[in-house]
mmCIF file of C-alpha atoms in Angstrom:
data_model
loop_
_atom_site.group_PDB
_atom_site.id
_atom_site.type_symbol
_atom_site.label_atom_id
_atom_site.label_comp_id
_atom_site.label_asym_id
_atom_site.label_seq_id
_atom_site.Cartn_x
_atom_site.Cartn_y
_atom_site.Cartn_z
ATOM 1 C CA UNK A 201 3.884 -18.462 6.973
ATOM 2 C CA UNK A 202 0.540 -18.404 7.603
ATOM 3 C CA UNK A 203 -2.003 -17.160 10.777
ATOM 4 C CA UNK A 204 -3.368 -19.395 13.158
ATOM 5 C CA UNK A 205 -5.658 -17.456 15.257
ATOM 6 C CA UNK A 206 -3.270 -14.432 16.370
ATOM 7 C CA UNK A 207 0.142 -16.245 15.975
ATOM 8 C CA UNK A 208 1.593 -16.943 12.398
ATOM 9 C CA UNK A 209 2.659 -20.819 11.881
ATOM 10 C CA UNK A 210 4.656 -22.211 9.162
ATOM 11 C CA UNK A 211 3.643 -25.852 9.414
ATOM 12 C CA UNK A 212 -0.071 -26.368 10.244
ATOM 13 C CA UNK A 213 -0.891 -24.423 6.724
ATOM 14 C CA UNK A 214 1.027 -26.807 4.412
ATOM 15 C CA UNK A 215 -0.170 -30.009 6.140
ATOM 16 C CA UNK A 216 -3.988 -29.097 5.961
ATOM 17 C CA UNK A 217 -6.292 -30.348 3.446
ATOM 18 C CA UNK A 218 -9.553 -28.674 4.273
ATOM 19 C CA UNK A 219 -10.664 -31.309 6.881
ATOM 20 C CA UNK A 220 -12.411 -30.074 9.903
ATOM 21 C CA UNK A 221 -11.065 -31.729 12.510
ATOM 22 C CA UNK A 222 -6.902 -32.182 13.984
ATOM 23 C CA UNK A 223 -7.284 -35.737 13.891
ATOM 24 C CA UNK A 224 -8.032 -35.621 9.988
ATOM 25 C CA UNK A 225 -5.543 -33.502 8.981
ATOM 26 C CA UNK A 226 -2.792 -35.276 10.770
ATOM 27 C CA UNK A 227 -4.204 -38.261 9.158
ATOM 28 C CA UNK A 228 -3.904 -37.246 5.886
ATOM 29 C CA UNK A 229 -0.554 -35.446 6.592
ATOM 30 C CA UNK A 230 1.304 -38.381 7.368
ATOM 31 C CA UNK A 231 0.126 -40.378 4.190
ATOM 32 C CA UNK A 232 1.157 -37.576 1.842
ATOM 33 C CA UNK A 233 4.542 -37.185 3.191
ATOM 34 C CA UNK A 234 5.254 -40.768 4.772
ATOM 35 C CA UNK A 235 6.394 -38.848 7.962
ATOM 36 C CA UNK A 236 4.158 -38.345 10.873
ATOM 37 C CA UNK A 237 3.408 -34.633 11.826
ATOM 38 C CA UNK A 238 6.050 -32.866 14.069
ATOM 39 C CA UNK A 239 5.037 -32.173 17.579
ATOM 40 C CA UNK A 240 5.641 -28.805 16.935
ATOM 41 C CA UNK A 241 3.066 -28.690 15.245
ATOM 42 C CA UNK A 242 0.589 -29.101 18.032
ATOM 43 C CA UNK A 243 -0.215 -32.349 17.136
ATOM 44 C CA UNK A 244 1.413 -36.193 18.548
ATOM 45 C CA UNK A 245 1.144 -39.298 16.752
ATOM 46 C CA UNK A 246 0.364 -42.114 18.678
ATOM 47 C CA UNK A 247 2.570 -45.379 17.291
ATOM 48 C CA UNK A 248 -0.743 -47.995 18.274
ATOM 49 C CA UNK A 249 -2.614 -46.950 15.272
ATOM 50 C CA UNK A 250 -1.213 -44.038 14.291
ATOM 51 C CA UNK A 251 -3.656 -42.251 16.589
ATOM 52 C CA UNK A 252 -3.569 -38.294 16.485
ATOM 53 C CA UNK A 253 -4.131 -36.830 19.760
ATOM 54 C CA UNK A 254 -4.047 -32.712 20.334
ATOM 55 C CA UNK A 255 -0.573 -31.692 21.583
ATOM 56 C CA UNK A 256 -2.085 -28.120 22.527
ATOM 57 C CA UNK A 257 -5.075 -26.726 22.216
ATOM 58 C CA UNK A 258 -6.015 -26.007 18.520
ATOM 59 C CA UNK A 259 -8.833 -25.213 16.234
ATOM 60 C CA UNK A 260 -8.905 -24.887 12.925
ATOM 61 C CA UNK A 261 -10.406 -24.153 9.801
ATOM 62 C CA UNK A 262 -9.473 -23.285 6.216
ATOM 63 C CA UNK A 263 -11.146 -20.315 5.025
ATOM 64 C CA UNK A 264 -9.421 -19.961 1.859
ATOM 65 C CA UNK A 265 -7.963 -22.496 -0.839
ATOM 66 C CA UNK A 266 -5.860 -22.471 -4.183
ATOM 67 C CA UNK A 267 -5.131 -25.063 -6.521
ATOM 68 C CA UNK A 268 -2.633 -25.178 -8.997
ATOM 69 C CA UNK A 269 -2.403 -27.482 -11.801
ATOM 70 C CA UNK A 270 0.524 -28.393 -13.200
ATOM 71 C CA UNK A 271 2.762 -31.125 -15.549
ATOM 72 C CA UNK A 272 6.100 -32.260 -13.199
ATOM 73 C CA UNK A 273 9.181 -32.876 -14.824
ATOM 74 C CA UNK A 274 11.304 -35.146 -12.755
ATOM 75 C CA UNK A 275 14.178 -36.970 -14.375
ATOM 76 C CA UNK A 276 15.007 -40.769 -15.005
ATOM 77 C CA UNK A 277 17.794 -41.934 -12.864
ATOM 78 C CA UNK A 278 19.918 -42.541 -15.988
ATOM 79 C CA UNK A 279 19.844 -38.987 -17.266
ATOM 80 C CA UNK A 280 22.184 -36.814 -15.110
ATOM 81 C CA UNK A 281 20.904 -33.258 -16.565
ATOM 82 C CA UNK A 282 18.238 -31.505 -18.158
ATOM 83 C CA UNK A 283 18.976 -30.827 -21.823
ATOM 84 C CA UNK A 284 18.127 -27.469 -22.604
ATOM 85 C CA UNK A 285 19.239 -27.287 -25.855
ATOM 86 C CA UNK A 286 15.900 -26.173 -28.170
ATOM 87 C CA UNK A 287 15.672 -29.621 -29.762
ATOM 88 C CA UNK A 288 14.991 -31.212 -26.357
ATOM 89 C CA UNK A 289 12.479 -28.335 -25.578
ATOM 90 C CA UNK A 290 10.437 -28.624 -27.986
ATOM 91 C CA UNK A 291 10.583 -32.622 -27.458
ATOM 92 C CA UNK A 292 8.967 -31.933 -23.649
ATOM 93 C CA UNK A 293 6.647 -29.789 -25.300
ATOM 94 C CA UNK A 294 5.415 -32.094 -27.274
ATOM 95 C CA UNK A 295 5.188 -34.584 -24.669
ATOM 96 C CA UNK A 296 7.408 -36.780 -26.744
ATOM 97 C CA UNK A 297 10.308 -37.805 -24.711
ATOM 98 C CA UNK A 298 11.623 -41.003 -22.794
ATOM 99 C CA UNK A 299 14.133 -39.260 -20.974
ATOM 100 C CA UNK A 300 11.992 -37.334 -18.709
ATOM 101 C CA UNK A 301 9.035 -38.933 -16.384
ATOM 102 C CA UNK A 302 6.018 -36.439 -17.023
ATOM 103 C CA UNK A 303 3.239 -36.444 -14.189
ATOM 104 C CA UNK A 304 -0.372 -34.425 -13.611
ATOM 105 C CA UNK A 305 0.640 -32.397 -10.308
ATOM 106 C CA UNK A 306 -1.621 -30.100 -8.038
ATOM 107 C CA UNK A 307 -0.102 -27.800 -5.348
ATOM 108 C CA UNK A 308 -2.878 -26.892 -2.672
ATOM 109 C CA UNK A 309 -2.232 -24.022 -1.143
ATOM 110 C CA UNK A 310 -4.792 -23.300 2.105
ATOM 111 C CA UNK A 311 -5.197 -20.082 4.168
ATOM 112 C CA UNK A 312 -5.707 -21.177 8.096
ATOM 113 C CA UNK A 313 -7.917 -19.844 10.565
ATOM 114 C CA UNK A 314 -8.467 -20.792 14.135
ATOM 115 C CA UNK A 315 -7.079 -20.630 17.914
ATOM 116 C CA UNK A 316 -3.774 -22.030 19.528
ATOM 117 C CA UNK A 317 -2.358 -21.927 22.778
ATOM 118 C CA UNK A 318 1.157 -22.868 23.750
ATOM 119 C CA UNK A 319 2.506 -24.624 26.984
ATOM 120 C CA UNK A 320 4.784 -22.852 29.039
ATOM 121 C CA UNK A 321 8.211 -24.557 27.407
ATOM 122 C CA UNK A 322 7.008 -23.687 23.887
ATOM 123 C CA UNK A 323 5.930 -20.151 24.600
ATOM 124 C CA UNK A 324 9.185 -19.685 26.315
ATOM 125 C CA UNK A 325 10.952 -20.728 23.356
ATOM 126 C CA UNK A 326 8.985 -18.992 20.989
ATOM 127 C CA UNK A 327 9.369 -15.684 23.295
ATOM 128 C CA UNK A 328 12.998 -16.505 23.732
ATOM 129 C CA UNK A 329 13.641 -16.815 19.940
ATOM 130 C CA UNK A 330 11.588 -13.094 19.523
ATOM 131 C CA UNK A 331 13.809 -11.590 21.515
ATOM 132 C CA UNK A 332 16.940 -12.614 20.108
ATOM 133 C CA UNK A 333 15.812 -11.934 16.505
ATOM 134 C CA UNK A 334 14.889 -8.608 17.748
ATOM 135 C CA UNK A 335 18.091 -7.622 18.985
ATOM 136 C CA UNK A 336 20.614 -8.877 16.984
ATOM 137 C CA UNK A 337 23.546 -6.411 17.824
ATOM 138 C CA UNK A 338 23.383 -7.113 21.369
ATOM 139 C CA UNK A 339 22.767 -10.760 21.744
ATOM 140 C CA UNK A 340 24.263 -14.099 20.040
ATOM 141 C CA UNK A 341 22.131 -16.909 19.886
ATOM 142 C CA UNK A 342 24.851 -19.211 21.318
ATOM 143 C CA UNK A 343 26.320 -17.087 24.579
ATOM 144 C CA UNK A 344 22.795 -15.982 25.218
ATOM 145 C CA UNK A 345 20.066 -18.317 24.478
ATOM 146 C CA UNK A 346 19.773 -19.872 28.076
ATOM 147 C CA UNK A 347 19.866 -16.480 30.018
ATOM 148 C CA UNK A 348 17.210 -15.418 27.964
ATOM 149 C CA UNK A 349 14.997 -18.527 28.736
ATOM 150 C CA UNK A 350 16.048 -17.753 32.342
ATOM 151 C CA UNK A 351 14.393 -13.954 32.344
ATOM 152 C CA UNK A 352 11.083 -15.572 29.989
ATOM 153 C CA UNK A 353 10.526 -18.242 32.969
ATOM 154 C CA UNK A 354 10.788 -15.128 34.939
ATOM 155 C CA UNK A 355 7.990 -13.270 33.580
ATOM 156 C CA UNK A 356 5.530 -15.950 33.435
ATOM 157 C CA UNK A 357 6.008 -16.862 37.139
ATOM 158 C CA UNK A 358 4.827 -13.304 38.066
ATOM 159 C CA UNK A 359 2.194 -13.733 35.129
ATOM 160 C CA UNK A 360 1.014 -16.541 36.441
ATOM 161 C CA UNK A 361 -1.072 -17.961 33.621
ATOM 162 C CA UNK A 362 -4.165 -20.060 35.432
ATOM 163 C CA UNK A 363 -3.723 -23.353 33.655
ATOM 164 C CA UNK A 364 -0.594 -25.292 31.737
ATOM 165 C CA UNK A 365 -1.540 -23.353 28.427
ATOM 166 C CA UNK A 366 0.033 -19.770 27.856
ATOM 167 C CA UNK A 367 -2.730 -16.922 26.713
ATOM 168 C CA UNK A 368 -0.304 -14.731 26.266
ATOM 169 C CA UNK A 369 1.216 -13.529 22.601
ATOM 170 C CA UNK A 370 4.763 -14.643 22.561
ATOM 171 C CA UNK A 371 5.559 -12.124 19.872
ATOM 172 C CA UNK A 372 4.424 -9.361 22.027
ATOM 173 C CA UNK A 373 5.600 -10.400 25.066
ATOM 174 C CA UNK A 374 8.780 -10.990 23.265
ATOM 175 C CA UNK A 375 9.234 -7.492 21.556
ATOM 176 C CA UNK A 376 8.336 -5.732 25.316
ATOM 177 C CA UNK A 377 11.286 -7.997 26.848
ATOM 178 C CA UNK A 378 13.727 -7.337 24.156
ATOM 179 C CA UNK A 379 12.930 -3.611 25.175
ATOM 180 C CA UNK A 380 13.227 -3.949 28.557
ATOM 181 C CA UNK A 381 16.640 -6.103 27.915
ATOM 182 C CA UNK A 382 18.177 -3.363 25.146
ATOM 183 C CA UNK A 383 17.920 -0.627 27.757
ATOM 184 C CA UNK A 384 19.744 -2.515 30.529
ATOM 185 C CA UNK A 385 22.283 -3.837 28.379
ATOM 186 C CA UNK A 386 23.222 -0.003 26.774
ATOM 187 C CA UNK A 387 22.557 1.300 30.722
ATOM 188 C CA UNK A 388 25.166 -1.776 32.214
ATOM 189 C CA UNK A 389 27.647 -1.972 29.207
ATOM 190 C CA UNK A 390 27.866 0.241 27.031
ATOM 191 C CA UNK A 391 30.823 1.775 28.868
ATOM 192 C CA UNK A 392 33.094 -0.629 28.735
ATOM 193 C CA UNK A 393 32.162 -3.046 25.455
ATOM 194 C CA UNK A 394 33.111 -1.685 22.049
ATOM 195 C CA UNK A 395 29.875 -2.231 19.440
ATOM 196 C CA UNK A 396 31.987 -4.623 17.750
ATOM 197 C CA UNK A 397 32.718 -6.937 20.188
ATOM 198 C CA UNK A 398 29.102 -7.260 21.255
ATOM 199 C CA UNK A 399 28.424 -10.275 19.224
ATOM 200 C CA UNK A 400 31.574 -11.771 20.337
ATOM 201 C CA UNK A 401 31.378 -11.328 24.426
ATOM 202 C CA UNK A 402 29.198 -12.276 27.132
ATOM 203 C CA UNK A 403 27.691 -9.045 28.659
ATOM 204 C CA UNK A 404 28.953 -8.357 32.610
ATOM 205 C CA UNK A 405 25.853 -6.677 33.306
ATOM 206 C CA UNK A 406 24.008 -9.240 31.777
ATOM 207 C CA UNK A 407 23.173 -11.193 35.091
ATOM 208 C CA UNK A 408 21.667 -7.873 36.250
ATOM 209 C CA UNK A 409 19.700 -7.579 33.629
ATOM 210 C CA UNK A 410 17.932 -10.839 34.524
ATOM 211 C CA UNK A 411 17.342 -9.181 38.171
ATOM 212 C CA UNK A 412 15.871 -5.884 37.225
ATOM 213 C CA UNK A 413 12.616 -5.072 38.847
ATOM 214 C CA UNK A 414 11.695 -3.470 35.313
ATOM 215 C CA UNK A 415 11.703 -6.439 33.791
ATOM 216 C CA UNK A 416 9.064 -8.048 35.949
ATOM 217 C CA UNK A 417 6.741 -5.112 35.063
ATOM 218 C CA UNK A 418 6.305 -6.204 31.004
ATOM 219 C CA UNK A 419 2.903 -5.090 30.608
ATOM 220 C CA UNK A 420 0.706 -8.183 29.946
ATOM 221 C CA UNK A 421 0.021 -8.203 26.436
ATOM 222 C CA UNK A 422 -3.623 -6.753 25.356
ATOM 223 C CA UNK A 423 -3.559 -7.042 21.591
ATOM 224 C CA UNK A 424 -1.492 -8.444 18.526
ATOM 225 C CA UNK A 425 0.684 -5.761 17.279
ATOM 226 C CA UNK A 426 0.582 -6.373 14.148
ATOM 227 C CA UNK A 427 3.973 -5.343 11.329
ATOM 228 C CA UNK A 428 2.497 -2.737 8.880
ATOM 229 C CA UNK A 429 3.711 -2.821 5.547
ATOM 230 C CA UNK A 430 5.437 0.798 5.454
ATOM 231 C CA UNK A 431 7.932 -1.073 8.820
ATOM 232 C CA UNK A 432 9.875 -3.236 4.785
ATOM 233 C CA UNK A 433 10.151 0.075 2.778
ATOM 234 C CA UNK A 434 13.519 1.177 4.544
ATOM 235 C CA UNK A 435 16.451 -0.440 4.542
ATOM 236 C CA UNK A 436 17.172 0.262 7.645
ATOM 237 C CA UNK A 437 14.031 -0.959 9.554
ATOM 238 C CA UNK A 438 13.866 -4.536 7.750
ATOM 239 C CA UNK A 439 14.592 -7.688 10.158
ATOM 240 C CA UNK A 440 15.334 -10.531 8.614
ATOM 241 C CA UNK A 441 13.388 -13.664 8.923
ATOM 242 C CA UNK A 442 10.901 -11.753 11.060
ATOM 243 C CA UNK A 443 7.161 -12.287 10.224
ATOM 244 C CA UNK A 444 5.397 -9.198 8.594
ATOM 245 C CA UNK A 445 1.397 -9.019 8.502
ATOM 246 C CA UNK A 446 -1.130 -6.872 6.481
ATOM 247 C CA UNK A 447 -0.767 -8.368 3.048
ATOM 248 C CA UNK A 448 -3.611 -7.379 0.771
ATOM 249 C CA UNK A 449 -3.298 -10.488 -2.260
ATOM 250 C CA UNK A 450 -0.861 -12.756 -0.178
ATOM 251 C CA UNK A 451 -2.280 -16.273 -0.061
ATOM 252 C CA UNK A 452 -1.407 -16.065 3.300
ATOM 253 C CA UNK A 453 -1.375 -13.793 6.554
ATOM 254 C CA UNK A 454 2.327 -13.028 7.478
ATOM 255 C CA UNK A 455 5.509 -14.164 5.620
ATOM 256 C CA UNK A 456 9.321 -13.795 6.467
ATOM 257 C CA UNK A 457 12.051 -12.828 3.920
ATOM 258 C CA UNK A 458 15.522 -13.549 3.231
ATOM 259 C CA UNK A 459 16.585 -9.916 2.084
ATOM 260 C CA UNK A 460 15.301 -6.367 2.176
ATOM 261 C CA UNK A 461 15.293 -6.765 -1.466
ATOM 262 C CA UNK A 462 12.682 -9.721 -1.804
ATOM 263 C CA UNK A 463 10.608 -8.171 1.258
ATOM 264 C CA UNK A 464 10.716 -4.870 -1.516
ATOM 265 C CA UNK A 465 9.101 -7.293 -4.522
ATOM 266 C CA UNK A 466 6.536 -8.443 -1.948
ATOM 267 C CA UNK A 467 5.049 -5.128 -1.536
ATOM 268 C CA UNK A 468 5.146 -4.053 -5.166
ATOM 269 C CA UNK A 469 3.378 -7.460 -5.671
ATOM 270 C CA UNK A 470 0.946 -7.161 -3.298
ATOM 271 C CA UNK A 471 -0.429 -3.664 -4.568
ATOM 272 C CA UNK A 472 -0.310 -3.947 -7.916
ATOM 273 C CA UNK A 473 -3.330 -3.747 -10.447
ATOM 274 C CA UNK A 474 -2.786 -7.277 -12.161
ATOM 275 C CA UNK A 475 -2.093 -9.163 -9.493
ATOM 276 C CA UNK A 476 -4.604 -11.415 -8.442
ATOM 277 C CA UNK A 477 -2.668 -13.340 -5.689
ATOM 278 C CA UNK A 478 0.439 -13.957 -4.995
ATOM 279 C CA UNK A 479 2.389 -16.613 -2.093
ATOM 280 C CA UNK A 480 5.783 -16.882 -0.693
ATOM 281 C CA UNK A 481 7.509 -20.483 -1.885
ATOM 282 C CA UNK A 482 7.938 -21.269 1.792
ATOM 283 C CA UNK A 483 7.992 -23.373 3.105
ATOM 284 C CA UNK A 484 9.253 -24.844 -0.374
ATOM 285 C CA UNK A 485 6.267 -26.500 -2.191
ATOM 286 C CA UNK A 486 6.992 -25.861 -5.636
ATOM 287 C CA UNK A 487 11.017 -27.675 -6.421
ATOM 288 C CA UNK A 488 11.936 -27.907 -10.161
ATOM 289 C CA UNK A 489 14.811 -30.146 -11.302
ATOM 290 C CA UNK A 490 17.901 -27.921 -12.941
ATOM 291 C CA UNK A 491 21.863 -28.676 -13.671
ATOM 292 C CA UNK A 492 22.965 -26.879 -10.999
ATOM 293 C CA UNK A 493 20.721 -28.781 -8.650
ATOM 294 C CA UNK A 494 17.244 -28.357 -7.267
ATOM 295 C CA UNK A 495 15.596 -24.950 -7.757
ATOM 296 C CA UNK A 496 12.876 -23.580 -4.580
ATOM 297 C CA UNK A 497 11.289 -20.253 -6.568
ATOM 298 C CA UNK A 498 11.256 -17.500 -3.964
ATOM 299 C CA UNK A 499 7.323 -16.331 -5.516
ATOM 300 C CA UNK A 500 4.653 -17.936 -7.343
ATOM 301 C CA UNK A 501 2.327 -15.129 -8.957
ATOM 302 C CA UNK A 502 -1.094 -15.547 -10.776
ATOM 303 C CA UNK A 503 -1.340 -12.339 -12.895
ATOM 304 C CA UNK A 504 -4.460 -11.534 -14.385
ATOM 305 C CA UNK A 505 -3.645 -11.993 -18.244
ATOM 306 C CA UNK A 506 -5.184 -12.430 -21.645
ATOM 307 C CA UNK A 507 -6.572 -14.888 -22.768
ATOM 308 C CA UNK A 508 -5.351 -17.373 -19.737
ATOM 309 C CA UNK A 509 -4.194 -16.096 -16.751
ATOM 310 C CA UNK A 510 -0.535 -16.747 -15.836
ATOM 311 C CA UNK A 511 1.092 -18.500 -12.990
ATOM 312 C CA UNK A 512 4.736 -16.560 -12.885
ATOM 313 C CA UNK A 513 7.407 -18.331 -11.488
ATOM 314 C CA UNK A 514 9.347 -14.944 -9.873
ATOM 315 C CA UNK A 515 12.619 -15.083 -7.994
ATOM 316 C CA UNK A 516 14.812 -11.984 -6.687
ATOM 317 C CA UNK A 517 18.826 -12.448 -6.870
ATOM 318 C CA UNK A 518 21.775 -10.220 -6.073
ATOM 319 C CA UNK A 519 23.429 -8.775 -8.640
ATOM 320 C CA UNK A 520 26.907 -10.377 -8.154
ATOM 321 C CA UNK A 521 25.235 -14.058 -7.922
ATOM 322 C CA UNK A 522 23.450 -13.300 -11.307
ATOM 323 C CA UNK A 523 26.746 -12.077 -13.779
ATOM 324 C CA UNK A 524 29.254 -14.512 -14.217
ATOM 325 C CA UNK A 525 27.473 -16.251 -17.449
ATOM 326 C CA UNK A 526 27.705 -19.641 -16.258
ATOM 327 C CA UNK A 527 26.364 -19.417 -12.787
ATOM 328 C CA UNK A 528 24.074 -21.614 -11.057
ATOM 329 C CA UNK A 529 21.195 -18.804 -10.581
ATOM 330 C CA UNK A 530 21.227 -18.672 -14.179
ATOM 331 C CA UNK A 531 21.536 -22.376 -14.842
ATOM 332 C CA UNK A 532 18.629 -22.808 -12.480
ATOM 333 C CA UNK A 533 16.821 -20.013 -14.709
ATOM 334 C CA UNK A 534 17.035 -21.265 -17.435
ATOM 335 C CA UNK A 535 15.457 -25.177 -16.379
ATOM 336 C CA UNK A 536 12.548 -23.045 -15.021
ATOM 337 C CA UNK A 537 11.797 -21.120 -18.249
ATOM 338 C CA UNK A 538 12.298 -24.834 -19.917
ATOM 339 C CA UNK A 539 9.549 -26.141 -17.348
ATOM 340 C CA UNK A 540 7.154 -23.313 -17.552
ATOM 341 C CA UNK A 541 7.335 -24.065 -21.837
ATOM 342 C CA UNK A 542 6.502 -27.798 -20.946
ATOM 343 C CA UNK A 543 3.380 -27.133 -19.425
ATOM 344 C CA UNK A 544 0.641 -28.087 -21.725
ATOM 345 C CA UNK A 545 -1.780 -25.899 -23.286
ATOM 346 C CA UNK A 546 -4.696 -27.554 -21.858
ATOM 347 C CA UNK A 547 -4.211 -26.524 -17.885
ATOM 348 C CA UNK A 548 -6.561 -23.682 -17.200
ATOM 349 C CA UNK A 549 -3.392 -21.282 -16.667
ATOM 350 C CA UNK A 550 0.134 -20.699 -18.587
ATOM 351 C CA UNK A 551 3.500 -20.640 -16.676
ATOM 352 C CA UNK A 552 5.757 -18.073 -16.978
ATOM 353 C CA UNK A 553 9.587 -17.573 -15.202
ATOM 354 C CA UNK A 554 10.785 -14.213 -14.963
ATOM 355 C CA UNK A 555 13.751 -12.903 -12.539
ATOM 356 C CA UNK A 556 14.241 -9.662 -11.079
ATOM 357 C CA UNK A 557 17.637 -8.548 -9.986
ATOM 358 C CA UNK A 558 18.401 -6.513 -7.053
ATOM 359 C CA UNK A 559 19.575 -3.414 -8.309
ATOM 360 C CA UNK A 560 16.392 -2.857 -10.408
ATOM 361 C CA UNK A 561 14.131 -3.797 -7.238
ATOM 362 C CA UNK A 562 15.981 -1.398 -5.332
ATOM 363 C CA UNK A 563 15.470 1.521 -7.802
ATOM 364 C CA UNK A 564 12.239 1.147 -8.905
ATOM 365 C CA UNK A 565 8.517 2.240 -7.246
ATOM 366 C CA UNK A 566 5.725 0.008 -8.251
ATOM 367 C CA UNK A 567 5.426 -3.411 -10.007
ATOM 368 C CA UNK A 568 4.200 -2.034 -13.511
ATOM 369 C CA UNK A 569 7.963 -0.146 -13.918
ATOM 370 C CA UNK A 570 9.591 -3.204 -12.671
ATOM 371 C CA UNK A 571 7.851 -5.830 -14.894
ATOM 372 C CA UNK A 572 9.398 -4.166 -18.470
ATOM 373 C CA UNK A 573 12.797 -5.170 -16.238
ATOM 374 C CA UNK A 574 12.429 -8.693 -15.440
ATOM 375 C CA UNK A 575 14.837 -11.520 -17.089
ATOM 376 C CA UNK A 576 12.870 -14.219 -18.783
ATOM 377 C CA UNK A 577 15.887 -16.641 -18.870
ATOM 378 C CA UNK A 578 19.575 -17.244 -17.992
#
């Protein structure tokens, strides 16, 4: 994830290359990746020329860049595995096999700045998607994705925005519906539908809910409300896949996690003393090639070491995935602790792997009491 103006976005980071204007970027986007740039993205591709034209209003500017240098290992189509055994590692290492294809690699990684608005159908889906991530033991995606839409087409024809392009946050606006929503559902049906069939059953009182005065009476949003740090320490208060702000070293603005556990590492991360940035492997830009198939690091971490600095490779896993000795998390572990060996001496950083497992990141305070903790292999 990344901030565009007020509103995270986790495309428009990874596809800009520090040019100044749309037209550029989409340019060079579609002849790194041989696809042109999603629509979504608030850009269209034109197919006379490959013309870029702006989808929605957007301006932007990088305002912060990282490079990192890197040999790839990718394998020949004739070798099925990577050999871990020692012999073959020191082989890489030396730069003196024929079995694997070795490559100079840089990963950019750009911090975005700038304004975007969003047409009514994407704001409504984007306010539409809040909500239901916001209230996940009332409402199921599938049952009530439309009536949702319904009561967000509501609230912008009593908004009335003055043009085709929404000024509104759809994260706030989104948070003050789900409010609005909660309270009618627990005031029309909590009576008569257990807690767990909620996920299961269309409300009764939901078409009332759509009808409410209240609901026309959202405040207009004045201000981005932005997810304070503290909102991941508990358990209890974590939302998954949600967007949290504030980071102090993140590369970039806001990022989403798969697990209270890896939000946890984020925060002891982004605090601690040797850290001197640290970014969120999504969307996936760094893939190494392992046994048990390709391997998307959750963290890439540049820690501020002796005599180089050091580019750790750092990935959270449950406790249960981790144990059986042959697994694939530890299959997958040990490839990356082969790949971090194979980087030569000569790049301006060393690579590192290291894996923390969830039982130490949920017992620990800081990063300095975790780092003694951290696996170095499978």
């Amino acid at each position: 994830m990344s901030r565009i103006g007020e509103r995270e976005a986790d495309t428009l980071d990874v596809i800009c290359f520090g040019k100044e204007s749309l037209k550029k970027i989409a340019d060079e986007a579609t002849a790194f990746t041989g696809r042109e740039p999603s629509p979504a993205a608030g850009i269209e591709v034109k197919d006379s020329g490959a013309a870029a034209t702006v989808a929605v209003p957007v301006e932007v500017g990088v305002v912060r860049e990282e490079t990192i240098e890197f040999v790839d290992l990718r394998k020949q189509p004739q070798e099925p595995n990577l050999d871990l055994e020692p012999a073959a590692l020191r082989r890489v290492t030396e730069m003196a096999v024929n079995r694997l294809e070795l490559a100079q690699a840089q990963m950019r990684i750009a911090t975005v700045k700038g304004q975007v608005a969003l047409d009514r159908a994407r704001f409504t889906e984007a306010v539409a998607m809040r909500v239901l991530r916001a209230l996940p033991e009332y409402l199921a995606d599938d049952i009530h994705r439309d009536p949702v839409r319904v009561i967000v087409q509501r609230w912008l024809d009593e908004a009335r925005p003055k043009d085709r392009f929404v000024p509104f946050d759809p994260f706030e606006v989104g948070d003050e519906i789900a409010r609005v929503i909660k309270q009618g559902l627990e005031r029309e049906s909590a009576q008569y539908i257990p807690a767990s069939s909620k996920r299961r059953v269309a409300f009764p009182g939901f078409r009332l809910i759509a009808n409410v005065p209240a609901l026309l009476g959202v405040p207009r949003p004045t201000g981005l409300r932005v997810e304070e740090l503290p909102t991941i320490g508990a358990r209890d208060t974590f939302v998954r896949f949600q967007p949290y702000r504030g980071w102090r070293s993140a590369l970039h603005d806001a990022y989403s996690f798969d697990s209270w556990p890896e939000a946890k590492l984020a925060t002891l991360l982004d605090v601690a003393d040797d850290v001197v940035w640290w970014v969120r492997n999504q969307p996936r830009r760094l893939q190494i090639a392992t046994p048990a198939g390709a391997y998307n690091p959750d963290f890439v971490v540049l820690l501020d070491t002796q005599p180089k600095r050091t580019l750790l490779i750092l990935e959270s896993k449950a406790d249960d995935f981790w144990n059986p000795p042959e697994s694939a998390p530890r299959l997958k572990a040990r490839a990356a602790a082969t790949w971090c060996a194979a980087q030569p001496s000569e790049l301006p950083t060393q690579w590192s792997y290291a894996l923390a497992l969830e039982s130490d990141i949920n017992t620990v305070a800081s990063w300095p009491e975790l780092f003694p903790r951290l696996l170095r292999s499978g």
